Amino acid sequence: MASIRDLKKDINFVLGDIIDAVYIWEAINPKEDHKEAEAIVDDAIVTFDELIAKVNNNKVENRRKHLNAVNAELEERGKALIDRVNAL
């Protein structure tokens, strides 16, 4: 883990790119139903809020282990959202 600032940037970039991909899909497919795409965006925003809250939590016993777990959760949840975008 390099730094907390880098982890926050990673969270922002990964989830921002997922949201951008959804908006691009919506622009390319204007006649498709966008309910699933909107659900993906909503889930990405919820994921962002939850992960940033976990990063900002200073009351953990082992901070390094906690931040590594947050990073692993970002990878896991980001991959799940990407899979949903690819399924659109």
Short mmCIF file of C-alpha atoms in Angstrom, two decimals:
data_model
loop_
_atom_site.label_atom_id
_atom_site.label_comp_id
_atom_site.label_asym_id
_atom_site.label_seq_id
_atom_site.Cartn_x
_atom_site.Cartn_y
_atom_site.Cartn_z
CA MET A 1 0.00 0.00 0.00
CA ALA A 2 1.62 3.22 -1.15
CA SER A 3 -0.52 5.80 0.60
CA ILE A 4 -4.02 6.66 1.67
CA ARG A 5 -4.14 9.42 -0.93
CA ASP A 6 -3.27 6.94 -3.69
CA LEU A 7 -5.93 4.52 -2.47
CA LYS A 8 -8.55 7.28 -2.56
CA LYS A 9 -7.44 8.22 -6.07
CA ASP A 10 -7.67 4.58 -7.16
CA ILE A 11 -11.20 4.34 -5.79
CA ASN A 12 -12.17 7.53 -7.59
CA PHE A 13 -10.57 6.55 -10.91
CA VAL A 14 -11.83 2.97 -11.01
CA LEU A 15 -15.42 3.79 -10.15
CA GLY A 16 -15.38 6.95 -12.28
CA ASP A 17 -14.23 4.95 -15.29
CA ILE A 18 -17.00 2.43 -14.73
CA ILE A 19 -19.59 5.21 -14.63
CA ASP A 20 -18.10 6.75 -17.77
CA ALA A 21 -18.33 3.38 -19.53
CA VAL A 22 -22.02 3.14 -18.61
CA TYR A 23 -22.71 6.65 -19.93
CA ILE A 24 -20.89 5.83 -23.18
CA TRP A 25 -22.98 2.67 -23.54
CA GLU A 26 -26.15 4.70 -22.97
CA ALA A 27 -25.09 7.22 -25.63
CA ILE A 28 -24.31 4.48 -28.15
CA ASN A 29 -27.55 2.59 -27.44
CA PRO A 30 -30.27 5.25 -27.04
CA LYS A 31 -33.10 2.83 -27.86
CA GLU A 32 -32.12 0.22 -25.28
CA ASP A 33 -33.67 0.04 -21.82
CA HIS A 34 -31.38 1.97 -19.46
CA LYS A 35 -32.70 0.64 -16.15
CA GLU A 36 -29.82 -1.82 -15.68
CA ALA A 37 -27.29 0.85 -16.68
CA GLU A 38 -28.74 3.25 -14.13
CA ALA A 39 -28.59 0.51 -11.49
CA ILE A 40 -24.89 0.01 -12.25
CA VAL A 41 -24.23 3.74 -11.81
CA ASP A 42 -26.15 3.74 -8.53
CA ASP A 43 -24.19 0.72 -7.28
CA ALA A 44 -20.91 2.38 -8.27
CA ILE A 45 -21.82 5.48 -6.27
CA VAL A 46 -22.80 3.40 -3.24
CA THR A 47 -19.55 1.45 -3.55
CA PHE A 48 -17.58 4.70 -3.71
CA ASP A 49 -19.26 6.05 -0.58
CA GLU A 50 -18.72 2.82 1.35
CA LEU A 51 -15.06 2.44 0.39
CA ILE A 52 -14.18 6.07 1.15
CA ALA A 53 -15.89 5.72 4.54
CA LYS A 54 -13.79 2.64 5.24
CA VAL A 55 -10.57 4.44 4.23
CA ASN A 56 -11.45 7.36 6.50
CA ASN A 57 -12.11 5.05 9.48
CA ASN A 58 -9.21 5.71 11.87
CA LYS A 59 -10.53 3.52 14.68
CA VAL A 60 -9.22 0.21 13.37
CA GLU A 61 -6.66 -1.85 15.21
CA ASN A 62 -4.27 -2.57 12.33
CA ARG A 63 -4.50 0.30 9.82
CA ARG A 64 -2.22 -1.26 7.17
CA LYS A 65 -4.17 -4.53 7.14
CA HIS A 66 -7.45 -2.61 7.02
CA LEU A 67 -6.34 -0.52 4.03
CA ASN A 68 -5.09 -3.60 2.20
CA ALA A 69 -8.52 -5.15 2.76
CA VAL A 70 -10.18 -2.02 1.35
CA ASN A 71 -7.92 -2.24 -1.70
CA ALA A 72 -8.85 -5.90 -2.21
CA GLU A 73 -12.54 -5.02 -1.84
CA LEU A 74 -12.13 -2.30 -4.48
CA GLU A 75 -10.70 -4.86 -6.89
CA GLU A 76 -13.46 -7.36 -6.16
CA ARG A 77 -16.38 -4.94 -6.37
CA GLY A 78 -14.88 -3.09 -9.34
CA LYS A 79 -14.53 -6.35 -11.27
CA ALA A 80 -18.15 -7.23 -10.49
CA LEU A 81 -19.33 -3.85 -11.79
CA ILE A 82 -17.18 -4.19 -14.92
CA ASP A 83 -18.69 -7.61 -15.57
CA ARG A 84 -22.16 -6.05 -15.33
CA VAL A 85 -21.18 -3.28 -17.76
CA ASN A 86 -19.83 -5.86 -20.21
CA ALA A 87 -23.11 -7.77 -19.97
CA LEU A 88 -25.11 -4.76 -21.14
#
